[in-house]
C-alpha positions in Angstrom: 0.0 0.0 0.0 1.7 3.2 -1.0 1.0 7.0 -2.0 1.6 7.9 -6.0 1.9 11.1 -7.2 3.1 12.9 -11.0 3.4 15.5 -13.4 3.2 14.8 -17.4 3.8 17.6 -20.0 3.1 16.9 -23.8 2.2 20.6 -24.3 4.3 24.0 -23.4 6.7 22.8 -20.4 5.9 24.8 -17.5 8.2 25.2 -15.1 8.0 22.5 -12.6 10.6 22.5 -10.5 11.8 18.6 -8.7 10.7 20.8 -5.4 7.3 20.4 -6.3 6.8 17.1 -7.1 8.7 15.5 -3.8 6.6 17.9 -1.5 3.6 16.5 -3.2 5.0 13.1 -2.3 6.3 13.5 0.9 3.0 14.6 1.9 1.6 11.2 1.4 4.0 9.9 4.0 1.4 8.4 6.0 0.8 5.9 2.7 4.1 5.2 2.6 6.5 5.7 5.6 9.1 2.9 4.4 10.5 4.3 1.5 10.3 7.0 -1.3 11.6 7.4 -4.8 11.5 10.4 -7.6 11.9 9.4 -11.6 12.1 13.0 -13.5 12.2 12.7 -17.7 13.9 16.0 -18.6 12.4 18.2 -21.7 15.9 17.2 -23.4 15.0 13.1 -23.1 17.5 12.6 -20.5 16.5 10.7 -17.5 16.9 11.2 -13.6 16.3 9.3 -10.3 16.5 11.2 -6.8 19.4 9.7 -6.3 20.9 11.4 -9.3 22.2 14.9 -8.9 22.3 18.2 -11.5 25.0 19.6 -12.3 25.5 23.4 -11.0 24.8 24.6 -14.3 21.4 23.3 -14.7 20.5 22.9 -10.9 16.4 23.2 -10.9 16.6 24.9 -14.5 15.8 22.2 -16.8 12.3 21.7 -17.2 10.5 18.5 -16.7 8.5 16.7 -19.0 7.0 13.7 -16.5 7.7 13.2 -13.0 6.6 10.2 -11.2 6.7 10.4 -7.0 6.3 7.8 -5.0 5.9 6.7 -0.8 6.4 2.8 -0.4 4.5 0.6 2.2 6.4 -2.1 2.3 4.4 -5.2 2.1 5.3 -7.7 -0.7 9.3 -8.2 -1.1 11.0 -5.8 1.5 14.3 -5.3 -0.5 15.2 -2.5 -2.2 14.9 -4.6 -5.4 10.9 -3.2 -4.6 11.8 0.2 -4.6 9.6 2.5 -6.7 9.0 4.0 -9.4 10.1 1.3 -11.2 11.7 0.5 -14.9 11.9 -2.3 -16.7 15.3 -3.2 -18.2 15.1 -0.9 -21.3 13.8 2.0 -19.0 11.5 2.9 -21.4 8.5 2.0 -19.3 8.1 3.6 -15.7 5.4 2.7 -13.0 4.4 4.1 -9.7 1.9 1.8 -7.9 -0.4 1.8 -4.8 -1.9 -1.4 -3.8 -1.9 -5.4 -4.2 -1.8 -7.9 -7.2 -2.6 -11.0 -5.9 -2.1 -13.3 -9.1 1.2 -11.4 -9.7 2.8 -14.8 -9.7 0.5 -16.1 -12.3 1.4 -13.2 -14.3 5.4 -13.6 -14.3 4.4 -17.1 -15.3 2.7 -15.9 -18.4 5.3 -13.0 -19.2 8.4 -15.8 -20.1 11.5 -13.9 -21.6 11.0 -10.9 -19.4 14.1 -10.7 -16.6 12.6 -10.1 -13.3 15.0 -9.1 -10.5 12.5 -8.8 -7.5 10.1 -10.8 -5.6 8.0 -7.7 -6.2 3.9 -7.8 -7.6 4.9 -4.3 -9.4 7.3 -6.3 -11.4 4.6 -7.9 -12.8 2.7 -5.0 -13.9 5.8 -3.9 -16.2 5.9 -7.5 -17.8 2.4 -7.6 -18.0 2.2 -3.6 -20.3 5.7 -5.4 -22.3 3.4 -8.6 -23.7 -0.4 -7.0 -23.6 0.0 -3.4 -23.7 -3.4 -1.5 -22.2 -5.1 -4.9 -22.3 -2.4 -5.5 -19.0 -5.4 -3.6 -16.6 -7.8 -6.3 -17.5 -5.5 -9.3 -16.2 -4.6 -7.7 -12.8 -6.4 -9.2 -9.8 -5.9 -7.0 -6.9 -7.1 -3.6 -5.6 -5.0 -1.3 -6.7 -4.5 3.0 -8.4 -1.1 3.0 -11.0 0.3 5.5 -13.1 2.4 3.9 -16.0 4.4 6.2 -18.2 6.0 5.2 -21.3 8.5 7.3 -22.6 8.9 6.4 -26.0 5.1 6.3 -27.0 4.6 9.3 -25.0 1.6 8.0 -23.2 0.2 7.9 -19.2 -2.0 4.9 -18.6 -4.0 5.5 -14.8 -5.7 3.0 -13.7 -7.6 2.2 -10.7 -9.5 -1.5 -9.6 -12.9 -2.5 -10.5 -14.7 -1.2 -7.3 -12.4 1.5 -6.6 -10.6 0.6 -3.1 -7.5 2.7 -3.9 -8.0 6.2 -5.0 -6.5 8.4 -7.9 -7.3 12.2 -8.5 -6.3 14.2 -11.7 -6.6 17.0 -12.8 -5.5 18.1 -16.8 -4.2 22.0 -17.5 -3.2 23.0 -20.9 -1.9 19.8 -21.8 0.1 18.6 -18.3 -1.8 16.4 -16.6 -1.2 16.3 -12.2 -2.6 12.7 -10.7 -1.9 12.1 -7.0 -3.3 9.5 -4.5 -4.9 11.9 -2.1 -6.3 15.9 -2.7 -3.7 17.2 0.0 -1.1 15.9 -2.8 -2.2 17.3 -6.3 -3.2 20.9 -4.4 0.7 21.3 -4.0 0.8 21.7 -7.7 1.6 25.3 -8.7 -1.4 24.8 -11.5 -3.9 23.8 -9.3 -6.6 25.9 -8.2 -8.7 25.3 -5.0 -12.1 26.6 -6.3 -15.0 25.1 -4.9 -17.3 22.7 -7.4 -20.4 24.1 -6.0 -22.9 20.9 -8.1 -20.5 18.9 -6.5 -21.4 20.5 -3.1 -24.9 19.9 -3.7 -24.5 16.2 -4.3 -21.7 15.6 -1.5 -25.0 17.4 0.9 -27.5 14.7 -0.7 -25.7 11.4 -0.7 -22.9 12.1 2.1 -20.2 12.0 -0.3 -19.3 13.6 -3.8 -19.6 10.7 -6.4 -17.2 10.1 -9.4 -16.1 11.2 -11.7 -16.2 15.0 -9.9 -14.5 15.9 -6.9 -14.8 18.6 -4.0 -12.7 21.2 -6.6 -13.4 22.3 -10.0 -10.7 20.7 -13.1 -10.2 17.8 -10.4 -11.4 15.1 -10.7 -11.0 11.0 -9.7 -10.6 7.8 -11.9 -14.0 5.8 -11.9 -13.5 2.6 -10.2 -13.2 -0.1 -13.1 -11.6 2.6 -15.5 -8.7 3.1 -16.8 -7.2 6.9 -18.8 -4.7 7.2 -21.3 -3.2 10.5 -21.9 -1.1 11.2 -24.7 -0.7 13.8 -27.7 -3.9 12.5 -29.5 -5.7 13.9 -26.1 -8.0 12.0 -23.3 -9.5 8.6 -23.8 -11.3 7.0 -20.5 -12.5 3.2 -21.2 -14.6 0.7 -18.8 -12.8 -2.2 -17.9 -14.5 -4.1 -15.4 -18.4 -3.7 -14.1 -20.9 -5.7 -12.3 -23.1 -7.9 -14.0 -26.0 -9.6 -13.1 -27.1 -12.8 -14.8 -29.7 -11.6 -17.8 -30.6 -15.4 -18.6 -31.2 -17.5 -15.2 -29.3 -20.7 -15.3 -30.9 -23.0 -12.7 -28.3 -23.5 -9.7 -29.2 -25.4 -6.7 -29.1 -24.1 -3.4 -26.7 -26.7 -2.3 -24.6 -26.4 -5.7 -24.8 -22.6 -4.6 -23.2 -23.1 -1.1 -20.4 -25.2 -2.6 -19.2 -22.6 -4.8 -19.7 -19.8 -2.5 -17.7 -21.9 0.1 -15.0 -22.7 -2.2 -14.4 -19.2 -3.4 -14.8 -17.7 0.1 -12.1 -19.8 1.0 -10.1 -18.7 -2.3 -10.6 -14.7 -2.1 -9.2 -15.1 1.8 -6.1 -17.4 1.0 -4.6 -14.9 -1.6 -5.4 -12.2 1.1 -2.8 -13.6 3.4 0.2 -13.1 1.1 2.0 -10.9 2.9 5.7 -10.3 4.0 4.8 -8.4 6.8 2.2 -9.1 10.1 -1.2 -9.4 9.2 -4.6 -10.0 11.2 -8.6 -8.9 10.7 -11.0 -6.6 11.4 -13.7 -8.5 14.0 -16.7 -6.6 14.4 -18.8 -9.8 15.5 -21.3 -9.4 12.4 -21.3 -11.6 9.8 -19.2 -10.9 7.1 -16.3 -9.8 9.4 -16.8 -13.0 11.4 -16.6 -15.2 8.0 -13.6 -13.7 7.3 -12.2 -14.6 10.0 -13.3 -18.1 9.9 -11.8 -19.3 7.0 -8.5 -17.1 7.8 -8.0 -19.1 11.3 -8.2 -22.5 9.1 -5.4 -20.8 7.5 -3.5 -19.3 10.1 -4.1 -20.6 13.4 -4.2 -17.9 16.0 -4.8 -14.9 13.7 -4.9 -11.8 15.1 -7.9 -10.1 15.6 -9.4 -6.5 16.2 -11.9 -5.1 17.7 -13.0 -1.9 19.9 -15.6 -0.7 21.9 -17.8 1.9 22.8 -19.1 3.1 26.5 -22.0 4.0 24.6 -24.1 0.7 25.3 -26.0 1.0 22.3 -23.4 1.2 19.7 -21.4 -1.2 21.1 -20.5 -4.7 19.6 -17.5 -5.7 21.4 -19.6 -9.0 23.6 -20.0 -10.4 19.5 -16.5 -9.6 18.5 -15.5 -11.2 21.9 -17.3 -14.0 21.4 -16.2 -15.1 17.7 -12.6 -14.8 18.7 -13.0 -17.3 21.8 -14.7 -19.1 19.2 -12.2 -19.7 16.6 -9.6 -19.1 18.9 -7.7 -16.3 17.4 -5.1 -13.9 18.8 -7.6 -11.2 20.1 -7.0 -7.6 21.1 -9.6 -5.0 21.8 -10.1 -1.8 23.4 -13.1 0.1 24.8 -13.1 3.8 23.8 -14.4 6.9 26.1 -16.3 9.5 24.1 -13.4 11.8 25.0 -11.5 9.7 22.5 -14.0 9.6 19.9 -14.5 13.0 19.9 -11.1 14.0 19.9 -11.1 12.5 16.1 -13.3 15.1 14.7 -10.7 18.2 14.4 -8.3 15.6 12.4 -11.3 14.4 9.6 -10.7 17.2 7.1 -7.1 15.6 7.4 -7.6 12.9 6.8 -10.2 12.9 4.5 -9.4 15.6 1.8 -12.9 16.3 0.3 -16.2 16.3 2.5 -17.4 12.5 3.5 -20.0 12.6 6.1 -19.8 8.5 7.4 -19.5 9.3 10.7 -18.0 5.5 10.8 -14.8 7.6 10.4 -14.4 8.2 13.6 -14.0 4.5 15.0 -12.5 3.3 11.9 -9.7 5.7 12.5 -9.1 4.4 16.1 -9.5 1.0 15.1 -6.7 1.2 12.5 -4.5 2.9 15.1 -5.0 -0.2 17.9 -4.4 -2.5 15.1 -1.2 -0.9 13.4 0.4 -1.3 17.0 0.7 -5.1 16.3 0.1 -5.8 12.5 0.6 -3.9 9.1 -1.8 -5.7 6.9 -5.2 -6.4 7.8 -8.7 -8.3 6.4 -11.9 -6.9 6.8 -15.8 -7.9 5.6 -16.6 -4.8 3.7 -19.0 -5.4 0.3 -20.9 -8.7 2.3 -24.0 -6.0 2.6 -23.6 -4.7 -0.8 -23.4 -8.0 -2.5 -26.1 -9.7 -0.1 -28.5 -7.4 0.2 -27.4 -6.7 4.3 -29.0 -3.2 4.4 -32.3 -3.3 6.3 -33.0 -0.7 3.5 -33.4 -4.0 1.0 -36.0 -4.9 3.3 -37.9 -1.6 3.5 -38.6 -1.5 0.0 -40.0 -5.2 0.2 -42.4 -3.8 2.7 -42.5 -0.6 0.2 -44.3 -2.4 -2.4 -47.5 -3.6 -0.2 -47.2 -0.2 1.6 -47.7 1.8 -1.8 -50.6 -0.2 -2.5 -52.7 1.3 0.2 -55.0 4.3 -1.3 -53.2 7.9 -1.4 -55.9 9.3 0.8 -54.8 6.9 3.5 -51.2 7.1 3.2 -51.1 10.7 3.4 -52.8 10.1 6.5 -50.4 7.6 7.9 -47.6 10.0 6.9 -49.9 12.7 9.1 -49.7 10.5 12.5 -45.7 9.4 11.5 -44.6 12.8 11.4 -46.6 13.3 14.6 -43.7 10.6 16.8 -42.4 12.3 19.3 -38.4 12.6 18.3 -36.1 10.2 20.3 -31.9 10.1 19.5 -30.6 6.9 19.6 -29.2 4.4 16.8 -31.8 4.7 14.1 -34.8 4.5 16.4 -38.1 3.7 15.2 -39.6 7.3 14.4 -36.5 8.3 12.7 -36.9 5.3 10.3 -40.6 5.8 10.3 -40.1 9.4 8.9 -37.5 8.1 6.5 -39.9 5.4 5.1 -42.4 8.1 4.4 -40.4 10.5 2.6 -39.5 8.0 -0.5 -43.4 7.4 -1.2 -43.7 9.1 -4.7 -40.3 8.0 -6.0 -39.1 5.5 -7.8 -37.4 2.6 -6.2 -34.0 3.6 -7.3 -34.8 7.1 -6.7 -36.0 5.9 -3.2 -33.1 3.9 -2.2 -30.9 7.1 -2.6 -33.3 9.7 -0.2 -33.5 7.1 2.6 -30.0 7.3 3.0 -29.3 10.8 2.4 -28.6 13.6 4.8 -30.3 16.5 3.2 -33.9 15.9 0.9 -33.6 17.4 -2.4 -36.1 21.0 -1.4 -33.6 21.4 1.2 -30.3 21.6 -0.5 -32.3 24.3 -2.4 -33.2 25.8 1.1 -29.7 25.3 1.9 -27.9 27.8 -0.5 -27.8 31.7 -1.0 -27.1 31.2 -4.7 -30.0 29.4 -6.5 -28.0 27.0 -9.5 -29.0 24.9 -11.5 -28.6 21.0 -11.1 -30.0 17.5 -10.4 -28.7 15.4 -7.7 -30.0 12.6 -9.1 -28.1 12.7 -12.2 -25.4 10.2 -11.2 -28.1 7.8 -10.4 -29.0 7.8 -13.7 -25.6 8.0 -15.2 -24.6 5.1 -13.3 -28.1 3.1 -14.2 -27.4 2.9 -18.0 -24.9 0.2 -17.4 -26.9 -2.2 -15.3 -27.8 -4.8 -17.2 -31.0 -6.2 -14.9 -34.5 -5.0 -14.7 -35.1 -6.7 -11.1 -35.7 -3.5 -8.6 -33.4 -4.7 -6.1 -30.4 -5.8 -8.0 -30.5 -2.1 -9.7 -30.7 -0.9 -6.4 -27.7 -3.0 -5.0 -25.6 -2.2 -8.6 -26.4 1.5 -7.4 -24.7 0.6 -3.8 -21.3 -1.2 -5.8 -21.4 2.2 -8.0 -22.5 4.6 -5.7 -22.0 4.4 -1.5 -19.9 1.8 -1.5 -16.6 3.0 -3.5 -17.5 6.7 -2.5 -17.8 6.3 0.8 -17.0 2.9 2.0 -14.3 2.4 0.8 -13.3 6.0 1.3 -13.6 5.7 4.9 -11.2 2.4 4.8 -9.0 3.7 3.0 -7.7 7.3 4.7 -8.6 6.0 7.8 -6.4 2.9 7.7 -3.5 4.9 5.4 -3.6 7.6 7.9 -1.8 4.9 10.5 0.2 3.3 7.4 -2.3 0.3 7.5 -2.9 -1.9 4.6 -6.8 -3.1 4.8 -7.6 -5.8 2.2 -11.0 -6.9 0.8 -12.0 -10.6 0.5 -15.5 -10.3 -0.1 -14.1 -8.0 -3.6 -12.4 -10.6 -5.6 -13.6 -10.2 -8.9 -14.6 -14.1 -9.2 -16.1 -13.4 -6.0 -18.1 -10.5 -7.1 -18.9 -12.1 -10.6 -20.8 -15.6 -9.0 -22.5 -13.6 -6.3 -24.1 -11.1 -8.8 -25.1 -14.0 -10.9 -27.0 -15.3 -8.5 -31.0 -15.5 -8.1 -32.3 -12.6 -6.2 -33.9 -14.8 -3.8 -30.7 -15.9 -2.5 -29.6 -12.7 -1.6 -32.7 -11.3 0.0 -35.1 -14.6 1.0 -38.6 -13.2 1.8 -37.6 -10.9 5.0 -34.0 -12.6 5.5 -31.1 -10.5 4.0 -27.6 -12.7 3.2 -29.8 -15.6 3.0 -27.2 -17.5 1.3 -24.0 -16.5 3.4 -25.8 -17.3 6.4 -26.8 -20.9 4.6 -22.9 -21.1 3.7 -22.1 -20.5 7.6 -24.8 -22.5 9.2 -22.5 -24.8 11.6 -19.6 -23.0 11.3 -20.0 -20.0 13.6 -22.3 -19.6 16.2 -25.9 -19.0 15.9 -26.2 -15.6 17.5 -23.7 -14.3 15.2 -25.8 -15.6 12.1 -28.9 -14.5 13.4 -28.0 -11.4 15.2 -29.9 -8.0 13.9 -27.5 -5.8 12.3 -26.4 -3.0 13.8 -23.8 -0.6 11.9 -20.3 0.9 12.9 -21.3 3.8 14.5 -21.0 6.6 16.9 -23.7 9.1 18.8 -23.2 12.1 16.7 -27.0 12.9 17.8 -26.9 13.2 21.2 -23.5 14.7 20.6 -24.5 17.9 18.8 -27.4 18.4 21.7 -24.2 18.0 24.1 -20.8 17.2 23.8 -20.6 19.2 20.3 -22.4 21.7 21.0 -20.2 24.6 20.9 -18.4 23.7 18.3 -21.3 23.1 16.3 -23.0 26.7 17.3 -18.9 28.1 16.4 -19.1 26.4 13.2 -22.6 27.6 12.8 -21.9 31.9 13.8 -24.1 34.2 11.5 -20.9 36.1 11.1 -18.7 33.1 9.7 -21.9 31.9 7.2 -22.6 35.0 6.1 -18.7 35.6 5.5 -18.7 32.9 3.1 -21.3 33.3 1.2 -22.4 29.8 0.7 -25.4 29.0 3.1 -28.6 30.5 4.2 -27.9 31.0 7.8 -31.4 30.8 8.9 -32.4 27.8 7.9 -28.8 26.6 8.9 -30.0 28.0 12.1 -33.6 26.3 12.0 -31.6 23.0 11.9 -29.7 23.3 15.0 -32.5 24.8 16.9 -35.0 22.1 16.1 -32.4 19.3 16.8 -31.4 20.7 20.1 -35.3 21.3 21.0 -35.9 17.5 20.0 -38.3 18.9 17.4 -36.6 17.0 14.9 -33.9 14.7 14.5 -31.6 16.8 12.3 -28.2 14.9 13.3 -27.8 13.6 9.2 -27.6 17.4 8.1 -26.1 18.6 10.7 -23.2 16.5 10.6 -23.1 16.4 7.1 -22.4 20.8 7.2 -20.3 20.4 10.4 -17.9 17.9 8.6 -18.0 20.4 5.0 -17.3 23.8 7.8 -14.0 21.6 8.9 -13.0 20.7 5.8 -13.4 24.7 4.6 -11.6 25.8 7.1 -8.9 23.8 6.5 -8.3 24.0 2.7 -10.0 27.1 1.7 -9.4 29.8 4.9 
């Protein structure tokens, strides 16, 4: 797991200096504290490490045509032979690469006559461009963002996996095109601007997050998972590799046949997961997929190492579960109960680590959790994507119940709405009148449409409430954009494609990502290997979501194998009491965040209905925490980057 960063000129050479480039990558440190490495390709052809040194003449002069940076993780070969960016033996081709390739053996196998000289899985990507050219992006297996320059065809390939765990920004100006793992990278480049998208600030206030292709700043912008961009004279070309598909004519596959397969390539996805040169243990929450993982890891490894924490907070907390898998497979367990003091200490550090507004407040114990488990490992599993793939969201089951609530006469549903909106307002993890109200406010919509408001923080009206200048734009555009490559017309598997496209790599995986990086943690998938992905999305709805049982066929897969409770268990999410917080805790710095003086100064919100929030939250009129949070985590982040 590393930090990439670069600079590529085909146009009029500005001047870059090498300055420039290794602050951009030595601000990635945290993705990379093991080792670094510059290449620079001078306008005159002639090529220079950072080991290499200019002469006195032409000392930061020359200008650069490409520049690679990169910040190593060590994880797969710890020599130097891994050192990056890397050549092959002409060095004619250049990489820089964050992530893992887990059939990287496979592929040296297939790339005979090329001379390797490390153990490393970059190596592999090198051979792979030699023998297929761009067709190399298709045959990686791994999660991974690359840059891949070569010199003599004048061409950048970026690339980044087919669900999107590892991130990759770019930005093109007049020809020279800036990429860089994280935001706090590519705004170190002299051409970069920091002006705010404001569409993109509408969406991030809808959905929590600002999908791709956009980002947080307009002429940035972020590889779409399962893409790849080349970049040469002839311009821009972006290309889908990779998306999910759902099986369009239904082969007939048992449930038993089912559970074999699912079994045997449960068991597959975890054992390439554990290749690793380095420590390496899991993520245990004590649900379901987490516990899996961990299952078939221990048959593996005997005494993995687990991880868990817990909260004070009764309600949030799943430690007893975590607790209770580990004695049961008899891992290596470590766990730590956290204070609120803790907790809230986090929330200063998320523009930090985040870069661009994400409002998952799963941040904040995802954070701590990487830092308890970086103590002991630097690699660990986890069992994010089992909801997504398996229908795990209680959501799934609301719009079950959606389609015999719609069938009730209008007259007597606005009436229901009438008595729901009437709950008194209790704080809590998502108590009943909170998902009562939430239920209610998708009648009228279309299921995908639907899927999208239930989980958003602000309703569509009151983004336009939100903002002092009135624009122009749909929030719902991406849902469609994203919709014209789904292949099914079953409701449900649209709405889970939407999830895979949508929430999950935006915010998800977001979240796992900078939180893990930001302790120089490598956090791998299982539940995203492509075969993985491919057989589960091929699979009859109904073994996904069986009647009112979500994961219907996971839980058939791990009948016997962990304990009943666990299988059974209602699901509860990773989360913290940012409710209760805001009416407490967080209250002065939500009401300092929240100053008439400081939203007016900017421009950007309406203060009184900014205002109208806070007070009907800390009145218990409403439950406002979604909105709220979502504009206290944006106020951080302005501060930070903008003021």
């Amino acid at each position: 797991m590393c930090g990439i960063t670069g600079h590529i000129n085909l146009g009029r050479i500005y001047p870059t200096t090498k300055e420039v480039i290794k602050k951009m990558t030595n601000v990635l440190y945290h993705r990379g504290p093991d080792d670094s490495g510059c290449f620079f390709q001078m306008e005159d052809g002639r090529i220079l490490e950072e080991k290499d040194t200019f002469g006195d003449n032409d000392k930061e002069k020359l200008p650069i045509k490409a520049a690679l940076g990169h910040r190593r993780l060590s994880i797969i070969d710890l020599s130097p032979l891994g050192h990056q960016p890397m050549s092959n033996k002409r060095k004619n081709v250049w990489v820089v690469f964050n992530g893992e390739i887990y059939n990287y053996k496979e592929l040296k196998d297939e790339c005979k006559g090329y001379e390797f000289i490390s153990n490393s899985d970059t190596e592999a990507i090198l051979a792979s461009y030699e023998k297929y050219q761009s067709g190399f992006i298709e045959r990686l297996d791994g999660m991974f963002s690359l840059a891949l320059w070569d010199k003599e065809n004048e061409r950048l390939i970026l690339a980044r996996d087919p669900m999107g765990k590892k991130p990759l920004y770019y930005s093109v100006q007049d020809q020279t095109l800036i990429f860089a793992s994280e935001l706090k990278s590519l705004i170190l480049h002299p051409l970069i601007k920091r002006e705010i998208d404001m569409k993109s600030l509408r969406k991030y206030l809808f959905y929590g997050y600002i999908p791709s292709p956009n980002s947080i700043f307009k002429g940035i912008k972020k590889i779409l998972a399962g893409h790849f961009l080349v970049f040469s004279k002839n311009g821009i070309e972006i290309k889908q590799y990779w998306t999910p598909r759902f099986r369009e004519k239904r082969k007939t596959i048992s449930e038993n046949e089912a559970i074999s397969d699912l079994k045997s390539l449960l068991e597959n996805a975890v054992k390439k997961r554990l290749i690793s040169d380095v420590p390496l243990g899991i993520f245990l929450s004590g649900g379901i997929d987490s516990s899996t993982i961990t299952f078939f890891a221990s048959k593996l490894v005997p005494r993995i190492k687990t991880f868990s924490i817990g909260f004070t907070e009764k309600g949030y907390d799943e430690l007893g579960y975590a607790r209770n898998v580990a004695k049961f497979i008899e891992s290596d367990h470590y766990d730590e109960v956290l204070s609120i003091d803790k907790l809230l200490d986090i929330i200063p550090k998320i523009p930090e680590i985040l870069d661009e507004p994400m409002a998952d407040t799963s941040i904040i114990p995802t954070y701590l959790l990487s830092l308890i488990t970086r103590k002991k490992v630097t690699v660990a599993l986890g069992g994010d994507g089992g909801d997504e793939l398996f229908a795990g969201y209680p959501t799934y089951l609301g719009h079950r119940v959606f389609e015999y609530y719609k069938k009730i006469p209008s007259l007597f549903r606005k009436g229901i709405a009438e008595m729901v909106n009437l709950l008194p307002t209790r704080l809590g993890y998502y108590t009943f009148d909170y998902k009562a109200k939430k239920f209610i406010s998708g009648d009228g919509f279309l299921g995908e449409v639907r899927h999208q408001l239930w989980s958003s923080y602000f309703l569509p009206q009151e983004v336009e409430r939100l903002f002092v200048n009135k624009e122009e734009g749909d929030v719902f555009e991406d849902i469609e954009f994203y919709l014209k490559d789904c292949n099914s017309s079953n409701m449900l598997e649209r709405m889970l494609f939407l999830d895979m496209k949508l929430y999950f790599p935006e915010s998800i995986l977001v979240k796992v990502d900078r939180a893990s990086m930001a302790h120089s943690l490598e956090v791998r998938a299982p539940f995203l290997d492509k075969k993985l992905m491919d057989f589960i999305n091929c699979l009859p709805i109904s073994y996904k979501l069986h009647s009112l049982t979500g994961k219907y066929l996971l839980k058939k897969v791990m009948k016997g194998l962990l304990p009943n409770e666990i299988l059974y268990r209602k699901k509860q999410g990773f989360s913290v009491p940012v409710g209760e917080w805001i009416r407490k805790e967080l209250k002065g710095l939500t009401q300092e965040l929240f100053e008439k003086s400081r939203i007016d100064k900017d421009g950007i919100f309406a203060y009184n209905f900014v205002k109208q929030l806070l007070d009907e939250h800390i009145s218990l009129k409403k439950n406002n925490w979604k909105p709220i949070w979502a504009l206290l985590v944006f106020q951080l982040w302005h501060e930070r980057y903008i003021e």
